[in-house]
Short mmCIF file of C-alpha atoms in Angstrom, two decimals:
data_model
loop_
_atom_site.label_atom_id
_atom_site.label_comp_id
_atom_site.label_asym_id
_atom_site.label_seq_id
_atom_site.Cartn_x
_atom_site.Cartn_y
_atom_site.Cartn_z
CA MET A 1 187.64 281.84 58.17
CA ALA A 2 188.95 284.25 60.97
CA ASP A 3 189.10 283.07 64.21
CA THR A 4 190.22 284.84 66.96
CA ASN A 5 189.92 288.32 67.43
CA THR A 6 193.26 289.55 68.77
CA ASP A 7 193.43 292.94 67.15
CA GLY A 8 190.18 294.57 68.47
CA HIS A 9 188.88 294.26 64.54
CA ASN A 10 185.33 294.26 65.77
CA SER A 11 184.50 295.15 69.44
CA ARG A 12 181.07 293.74 68.79
CA TYR A 13 182.51 290.21 68.27
CA PRO A 14 184.90 287.93 70.24
CA TYR A 15 187.13 287.46 66.87
CA SER A 16 186.85 289.33 63.68
CA PRO A 17 183.66 287.88 61.48
CA VAL A 18 184.07 287.60 57.60
CA THR A 19 181.36 289.15 55.21
CA TRP A 20 181.53 286.79 52.73
CA ALA A 21 179.72 283.98 54.86
CA ALA A 22 177.18 286.00 56.14
CA VAL A 23 176.11 287.62 52.61
CA LEU A 24 176.59 283.69 51.22
CA PHE A 25 174.37 282.30 54.08
CA ALA A 26 171.54 285.72 53.35
CA ILE A 27 171.58 284.59 49.86
CA LEU A 28 171.05 281.12 49.96
CA PHE A 29 168.59 281.15 53.11
CA GLY A 30 166.92 284.09 50.82
CA ILE A 31 166.15 281.32 47.98
CA SER A 32 164.87 278.91 49.92
CA LEU A 33 162.39 281.45 51.12
CA ALA A 34 161.16 281.92 48.10
CA ILE A 35 160.88 278.43 46.96
CA HIS A 36 158.87 277.73 50.46
CA ALA A 37 156.51 280.90 49.44
CA TYR A 38 155.94 280.00 45.72
CA GLN A 39 155.04 276.24 47.48
CA ILE A 40 152.57 277.75 49.99
CA PHE A 41 150.87 279.71 47.74
CA ARG A 42 151.11 277.17 44.65
CA TYR A 43 149.92 274.25 46.59
CA LYS A 44 147.76 276.77 49.21
CA THR A 45 149.77 274.46 52.25
CA TRP A 46 149.30 277.84 54.67
CA TYR A 47 149.65 275.69 57.74
CA MET A 48 154.00 276.24 56.49
CA TRP A 49 153.79 279.69 57.49
CA VAL A 50 155.91 279.00 60.73
CA MET A 51 158.78 277.90 58.04
CA ILE A 52 158.52 281.62 56.56
CA VAL A 53 158.77 282.94 60.02
CA ALA A 54 162.00 281.31 60.22
CA ILE A 55 163.64 281.37 57.29
CA ALA A 56 163.13 284.82 57.24
CA MET A 57 164.43 284.88 60.91
CA GLU A 58 167.66 283.51 59.37
CA VAL A 59 167.51 286.03 56.62
CA ILE A 60 167.40 288.89 58.14
CA GLY A 61 169.53 287.42 60.51
CA PHE A 62 172.79 287.56 58.19
CA ILE A 63 171.79 290.94 56.81
CA THR A 64 172.20 292.48 60.00
CA ARG A 65 175.10 290.14 60.59
CA VAL A 66 176.71 291.79 57.52
CA ILE A 67 175.57 295.40 58.32
CA SER A 68 176.98 295.00 61.98
CA ILE A 69 180.25 293.63 61.06
CA HIS A 70 181.14 297.08 58.90
CA LEU A 71 178.89 299.32 61.23
CA THR A 72 180.46 298.64 64.84
CA GLY A 73 179.28 302.00 66.25
CA PRO A 74 175.49 301.01 66.96
CA LEU A 75 174.49 297.78 68.85
CA TRP A 76 171.02 297.01 67.26
CA PRO A 77 172.71 295.33 64.46
CA VAL A 78 174.19 292.58 66.55
CA ILE A 79 171.28 292.54 69.10
CA ILE A 80 168.64 291.23 65.93
CA ALA A 81 171.15 288.97 64.02
CA GLN A 82 172.03 287.14 67.52
CA THR A 83 168.38 286.91 68.83
CA GLY A 84 167.64 286.29 65.01
CA LEU A 85 170.07 283.30 64.11
CA VAL A 86 169.97 281.85 68.16
CA VAL A 87 165.90 281.46 67.84
CA ALA A 88 165.12 280.99 64.35
CA PRO A 89 165.49 276.67 64.71
CA ALA A 90 163.03 277.49 67.19
CA PHE A 91 160.21 278.04 64.95
CA ILE A 92 161.28 275.40 62.72
CA ALA A 93 160.85 272.67 65.42
CA ALA A 94 157.43 274.65 65.68
CA GLN A 95 156.35 273.71 62.50
CA ASP A 96 157.64 269.97 62.68
CA TYR A 97 155.21 269.96 65.77
CA MET A 98 152.42 271.26 63.39
CA ILE A 99 153.43 268.68 60.56
CA MET A 100 153.50 265.55 63.11
CA GLY A 101 149.92 266.54 63.99
CA ARG A 102 148.44 267.08 60.83
CA VAL A 103 150.17 262.87 60.17
CA MET A 104 148.35 261.67 62.53
CA SER A 105 145.49 263.30 61.76
CA TYR A 106 145.65 262.03 58.47
CA VAL A 107 146.59 258.39 59.11
CA GLY A 108 144.94 256.88 62.59
CA LYS A 109 145.57 259.26 66.28
CA GLU A 110 145.12 255.33 67.16
CA TYR A 111 148.61 254.80 66.40
CA GLY A 112 150.11 257.73 68.49
CA TYR A 113 151.24 257.77 72.43
CA ILE A 114 149.81 261.17 72.51
CA ASN A 115 146.64 262.50 70.94
CA HIS A 116 147.23 265.05 67.58
CA THR A 117 145.28 267.39 69.07
CA LYS A 118 147.34 267.62 71.72
CA ILE A 119 150.89 267.58 69.96
CA THR A 120 150.34 271.27 69.08
CA LYS A 121 149.38 272.59 71.80
CA ILE A 122 151.91 270.70 74.00
CA PHE A 123 154.82 271.32 71.82
CA VAL A 124 154.39 274.45 70.62
CA GLY A 125 153.62 275.91 73.93
CA ALA A 126 156.66 274.66 75.50
CA ASP A 127 158.59 275.84 71.96
CA VAL A 128 157.05 279.12 72.48
CA PHE A 129 158.37 279.62 75.63
CA ALA A 130 161.89 278.37 74.34
CA ILE A 131 161.48 281.03 72.16
CA LEU A 132 160.99 284.11 74.31
CA THR A 133 163.76 282.24 77.13
CA GLN A 134 165.97 282.24 73.85
CA SER A 135 165.32 285.76 72.40
CA SER A 136 165.45 287.14 75.89
CA GLY A 137 168.84 285.77 76.41
CA GLY A 138 170.29 286.19 73.26
CA ALA A 139 169.68 289.87 73.17
CA LEU A 140 171.05 289.92 76.69
CA LEU A 141 174.19 288.60 75.46
CA ALA A 142 174.25 290.98 72.22
CA GLY A 143 173.83 294.20 74.20
CA ALA A 144 175.66 292.75 77.42
CA ASN A 145 178.72 295.68 76.36
CA GLY A 146 181.03 293.80 78.08
CA ASP A 147 179.50 293.80 81.59
CA LEU A 148 179.94 290.48 83.01
CA ASP A 149 176.85 290.17 85.57
CA ARG A 150 174.83 290.49 82.22
CA MET A 151 176.76 288.29 79.96
CA LYS A 152 176.41 285.54 83.17
CA LEU A 153 173.04 286.07 83.38
CA ALA A 154 172.62 285.85 79.54
CA GLN A 155 174.39 283.08 79.53
CA LYS A 156 172.05 281.07 82.45
CA VAL A 157 168.94 282.54 80.56
CA LEU A 158 170.00 281.19 76.83
CA LEU A 159 171.33 277.57 78.51
CA PHE A 160 168.11 277.21 80.26
CA GLY A 161 166.02 278.02 76.83
CA LEU A 162 168.42 275.78 74.80
CA ALA A 163 168.59 272.82 76.98
CA LEU A 164 164.18 273.04 77.05
CA GLN A 165 164.53 272.90 73.34
CA VAL A 166 166.81 270.05 73.39
CA ILE A 167 164.60 267.93 76.31
CA THR A 168 161.12 269.14 74.64
CA PHE A 169 162.31 268.12 70.51
CA GLY A 170 163.54 264.89 71.90
CA ILE A 171 160.43 263.94 73.70
CA PHE A 172 158.74 264.78 70.33
CA ALA A 173 161.24 262.69 68.01
CA PHE A 174 160.12 259.84 70.13
CA VAL A 175 156.75 260.61 69.87
CA GLY A 176 157.44 260.61 66.03
CA ILE A 177 159.21 257.45 66.07
CA ALA A 178 156.77 255.54 68.13
CA PHE A 179 154.04 256.47 65.66
CA ASP A 180 155.83 255.88 62.57
CA VAL A 181 157.15 251.91 63.42
CA ARG A 182 153.63 251.54 65.11
CA SER A 183 151.52 253.14 61.82
CA SER A 184 154.26 251.06 59.07
CA ARG A 185 153.02 247.80 61.40
CA SER A 186 149.86 247.99 61.22
CA PRO A 187 147.65 245.13 59.97
CA ALA A 188 144.77 247.70 59.20
CA LEU A 189 147.00 250.08 56.95
CA ARG A 190 147.97 247.61 54.53
CA VAL A 191 145.67 248.40 52.07
CA PHE A 192 146.64 251.60 52.60
CA LYS A 193 150.32 250.61 50.87
CA GLU A 194 150.11 253.52 48.23
CA GLU A 195 149.14 255.83 50.41
CA MET A 196 151.54 255.12 52.81
CA LYS A 197 154.34 254.85 50.41
CA SER A 198 153.29 258.79 49.48
CA MET A 199 154.43 259.70 52.77
CA ARG A 200 157.82 258.20 53.17
CA LYS A 201 159.56 261.43 51.56
CA LEU A 202 158.21 263.46 54.59
CA TRP A 203 159.53 260.91 57.09
CA PHE A 204 162.87 261.49 55.62
CA ALA A 205 162.79 264.93 56.75
CA PHE A 206 161.14 264.44 60.30
CA TYR A 207 164.10 262.17 60.44
CA VAL A 208 166.80 264.55 59.16
CA GLY A 209 165.23 267.70 60.34
CA SER A 210 165.08 266.15 63.53
CA ALA A 211 168.77 265.18 63.60
CA LEU A 212 169.85 267.87 62.01
CA ILE A 213 168.08 270.49 64.89
CA THR A 214 169.17 268.18 68.05
CA ALA A 215 172.85 268.26 66.81
CA ARG A 216 172.54 272.31 66.72
CA SER A 217 171.05 272.57 69.61
CA ILE A 218 173.39 270.40 71.43
CA TYR A 219 176.21 272.77 69.44
CA ARG A 220 174.67 276.00 71.07
CA THR A 221 174.25 274.57 74.52
CA VAL A 222 178.04 273.45 74.61
CA GLU A 223 178.77 276.80 73.01
CA PHE A 224 176.88 278.92 76.16
CA GLY A 225 178.01 276.49 78.33
CA ASP A 226 181.54 276.52 77.69
CA ILE A 227 181.77 280.43 78.02
CA LYS A 228 184.00 281.04 80.93
CA PHE A 229 184.18 285.12 82.15
CA THR A 230 187.50 286.35 83.67
CA PRO A 231 186.82 289.68 85.82
CA GLY A 232 189.33 292.18 83.97
CA ALA A 233 188.91 290.40 80.78
CA ARG A 234 187.98 292.49 77.97
CA ASP A 235 185.88 289.36 76.50
CA ALA A 236 184.46 286.11 77.61
CA GLN A 237 186.04 283.03 76.29
CA GLY A 238 185.69 279.82 75.07
CA TYR A 239 186.78 277.96 72.16
CA THR A 240 183.43 277.92 69.90
CA TYR A 241 182.32 281.08 71.30
CA THR A 242 186.00 283.10 70.48
CA HIS A 243 186.09 281.63 67.01
CA GLU A 244 183.64 281.80 63.65
CA TRP A 245 183.86 278.71 61.60
CA PRO A 246 181.97 276.41 64.48
CA MET A 247 179.06 279.07 64.51
CA TYR A 248 178.51 278.14 60.10
CA ALA A 249 179.75 274.22 60.55
CA PHE A 250 177.19 273.53 63.07
CA ASP A 251 174.14 275.90 62.86
CA SER A 252 174.00 278.06 59.40
CA ILE A 253 174.81 274.63 57.59
CA PRO A 254 172.27 272.48 59.44
CA ILE A 255 170.04 274.59 59.78
CA PHE A 256 169.82 275.46 55.98
CA VAL A 257 169.28 272.16 54.76
CA ARG A 258 166.37 271.13 56.86
CA PRO A 259 164.31 273.69 55.04
CA CYS A 260 165.37 272.38 51.61
CA THR A 261 164.23 268.79 53.07
CA MET A 262 160.67 270.33 53.07
CA HIS A 263 161.22 271.52 49.18
CA GLN A 264 158.72 269.17 47.92
CA ARG A 265 154.95 269.39 47.81
CA THR A 266 153.74 268.75 51.40
CA GLU A 267 149.74 268.34 51.74
#
């Protein structure tokens, strides 16, 4: 995979991006999108629409990334690609909040530290704010076009949005784990052993997904926090920002695996 852009091959990226990786992930996310769409209509799990939005944003993000690699003049493909790939995981987090609310309602709200009706309102509300913040920061960064002041502003906006997402999701993960532990140890639920056992796949998806989203958010925070702006320099500096492979290793792969853990019937 190409690294630092030393020959000015693509002025929209601080490295020479490769096409095949973007095409590959556009196809992979496209397959995942088709599977989720089929499951939603087959099992009428309409509440999973947020996951559809998230995966669709990944597909659009990688398609426009391919366009931006070969069409270096217009700025719009870079803005759409950057914004879509940065913001999509926040929608996946929002889907997790909604699922947890349903699980708490099904098992028993008394086992949670936060009422299940408030889970969605509190965490989705915070997530929407994080999405808007990251969208603004991503658009600013993609459209900075070498303007250091705009790039510094974009960095601050993105870091705030990403930090908010990490903190919010961390609190949510604690609430979810606490609910799982308390409900699993409840004597009153032992008579529902088979029902509780059937939910372990959902909890497995929750734990794996929480770890992947947290790791990805930490990576993005490190990436944008490590950016250094030097007056007179053509591009900003920072290893994770000026190399392409970390994005695929620590963002694209984890975020692709996350919806794959939900490729099962969820009611």
